[in-house]
Amino acid sequence: MSYDCRKMAAVQWRSQERRYEAEQQRWHPEVLPVEFGDYHPLKPITVTDTKSRRGARKGSTSSSSSSSSSAAPDPLSSMLDGTDPLSMFAAASASETASLPHSASTGDLGRKRREKEEEAVGADFEPWSAKRGEILTRFTTTEKLSINLFMGSDQGKGPSPGSSAVSEKVRTRLEELDDLEEGSQRELLNLSQQDYANRIEELNQSLKEAWASDQKVKALKIVIQCSKLLSDTSVIQFYPSKFVLITDILDTFGRLVYERIWTMCSDPRPLTDSFTAEDVNDTAKETCLNWFFKIASIRELIPRLYVEAAILKCNRFLNKSGIQETLPRLTAMIRGIGDPLVAAYARAYLCRVGMEVAPHLKDSLNRNFFDLLGTFRQIHGDSVQNQLVLQRVEIPEYLTLYSPAINWILQCIAYRAPEPLLTEMMERCKKLGNNALLLNSVMWAFRAEFVAARATDFIGMIKDCDEAGFPKHLLFGSLGRSLACADPPEAERLPILNEAWKVVTKVRGPQDYINCAEIWVEFTCRHFTKREVNTVLADIIKHMTPDRAFEDAYPQLQSVIRKILTYFHDFSVLFSMERFLPFLDMFQKDSVRVEVCRSIMEVFIKHQQEPTRDPVILNAMLHICKTMHDSVNALTLEDEKRSLALLINGFIRMVSFGRDFEQQLSFCVESRATFCNLEPVLVQLIHTVNQLAMETRRVMRGSHSRKTAAFVRACAAYSFITIPSLSSIFCRLSLYLLSGQVALANQCLSQADAFLKAAVSVLPEVPRSISVEGKLRSSESFLLDFINNFLSTLLVVPDHPEHGVLYLVRGLLNMVQDYTWEDNGDAKVRVYISALPLLAAMSQETYLYSIPRVDSNETLYGGDPKFLSEINKLCETLIGQVLDHLKTLGREEPSTRRQGSLSFSLFGVLLAHGDLRNNKLNQLAVNLWNLSHKHGYCDTRTSVRTLESIRHQAQQPDMAHISDMVQRLALQSRT
């Protein structure tokens, strides 16, 4: 159907004459002063529910509310008598736990006890669990490992049904232990490191299963067997990781034993956390003693020591001083271990258990440490040296194996220790000839503030250390970690950096060099200027470029970048460093390079407060953004593209050349060529150019000169060229419309005309369904929103002299007619209804809104009768189409609801925009009202309010026809 309207419709349309200013004054709500008094909308209100009394009538309720300003009510605590639902459930759970049998609540009790024990040393104490992952990652091996698995069977081991004597039971269990020690094992050889860890985990699970099935002796056998593995140093590089894996099993065993005895003490009531030995019943004490006797019967020293240490806490059940007496004995037992590495880790485990159960017993910690110092001379003995030769391990590598154990022991000693203790430790290091291993651990364990205050002293001690045993760059690395957390005296900072860098720069191995240099970068950034940081970067480039050594050090190099970005937020300073961009060039692996660029962009967007035009910043950031953009390919995920586009858009928004608008446009042109593969960036550039055109209009106060007029046309041309490259059709539509509005505001009529025609030409391409958040949805609602927005813009768009009256409106309606809408839908008719208010507004002498310095059709036609006749014909044709559709819907019972809705919509348009003094139009409005209420689907509240509005309108002068019509409008309900 073509909208030339040669044929008149049955309805004669005439638009209502509107006086917008008078209407605005009439309908504008009166502003009344508000006396707040005690009321304020943000004042907290407390609501108290009063439950009905028993004597109240059935079905009656009573409530009272009071206002209080004491405290803001918690939305969770304002119900249920001040208790939120989660707390109610927790309270109910607690009461149920108290009423359950003791065995059922054992797990909860054990968990609560463990939480309380962890609090004994405070949150400032780094737990062993935090070090576990680092040790497993650091101490690895490619050598093949072996393990002994327990292969014993429990068949025939249990006592006979008739045997109930205690002596028989004890004898049977001792035989089972002997069976383990006599070789009921199988050795697995040639295991990889991962296989070894898996086998240990299998043993851990076997321990739990044996315990759950009440096979306590089998569980003890597994623990003994695992403890024996700690005496094996055949693959010495792996020993720290082995220690971590096996002590996990020991910890599990110790916890199971303690919780079992605790459960036995919980009858008739659970023990408190502060229980004493007098609170423990005889059965529990006997069981506890039985465990200690079993462990005492283990023949070998190492498993006996470790297993007893694992259940050290159980001494609490026997006597008050049990732990205090046992710790010195176990400490003395460790002196019987010949291998210094094995002894060091045994002491570390004993200190760990001691800190968990009795952190106040510092004497035992100190004694373990002093014994450890006495074993250092064994390191250079023949037995250790022969073992290292056999395994081809160098002394420096061997000494690093001690670090976790010594660091842990010193951490326990240094925890909340007074400052003089550090001085004492430094003196002991000197007495040992500045033992580098010990000195390294002291710097690791003690508080950073203590170390930083004595940084110069530590440097002197490091200089005096023997280079052969423990490399000095590792010592400087440990010192650098402390100085990164605490500041040394200001006068000493430059000498410290000079002394440290003299050692760091002489490190030959690239990996060792970067590990140490990366630590000292933070100290440099923290206390010095870009000059010193630039020097450090130059030195890193010098060391890491030969043989492409940087390829193996990407994590450390990334850490250097992160530390620099932490302290340098002024990007003009950052990019003025000569070596910063060459440093970035070392990231030649695509994924790493993009990650580094991303981190730089995130910091830039976060900390760049003001827009910039600094050429140094712009060139560098364009290079970084181009690196991110060029990483996009066909396999890049949409989320990744979106993330990169957000960062690049953040940069584009921070670029401003002030009043140099041409330079800003040139930047956008360059950016369009650079970032052509990221659609969100192109969208941002179009918005930036449109904003630039509007800023030009603001500066010129709407009156363009020849130069600025040419400039805004160039902006329009930029958008017109860029929009077609976008794949999202709704994005194109909205940008065509927005750019057309901008062009219209800048008096670029031909450009605005081109944008709007382009939008109309794109409309037929809109698919019937689109993907929204991964789900297919109908596109009709989006299309209707766009068309309504488009129609509101057409009011101020003047007709083109060569294309006839209302050519854009006709073109849009022709597109709507030809578009393939959804079957059984009303979208097309709703567009027709939406077009009627536009056409009615176009027939007014003065339009509702206009654009300064742009002559709309009100000026071009000046109320010309031919123009008004064309509008009326078009309106009559649209109404005819709507009425035909309503008749079609009336033929089908399921469509009556849609018919009522459309009828009410058309009634509202006639009421607001039609001249109802015309009897036919008046009667049509009444018929539409009745049709919308015929089947009772119309919302009653809306209908009532509409009638009230019509009655109010009927009271105005010259509204007699409305008064007559309202008498014929009746509310009907569905029967």
XYZ file of C-alpha atoms in Angstrom, residues 51-57 60 62:
9
model
C -0.007 -9.772 68.080
C -3.750 -10.077 68.761
C -4.813 -11.117 72.243
C -6.380 -14.495 72.792
C -9.703 -12.914 73.617
C -9.849 -11.106 70.316
C -12.513 -11.900 67.800
C -9.254 -9.712 63.904
C -4.178 -5.355 65.705
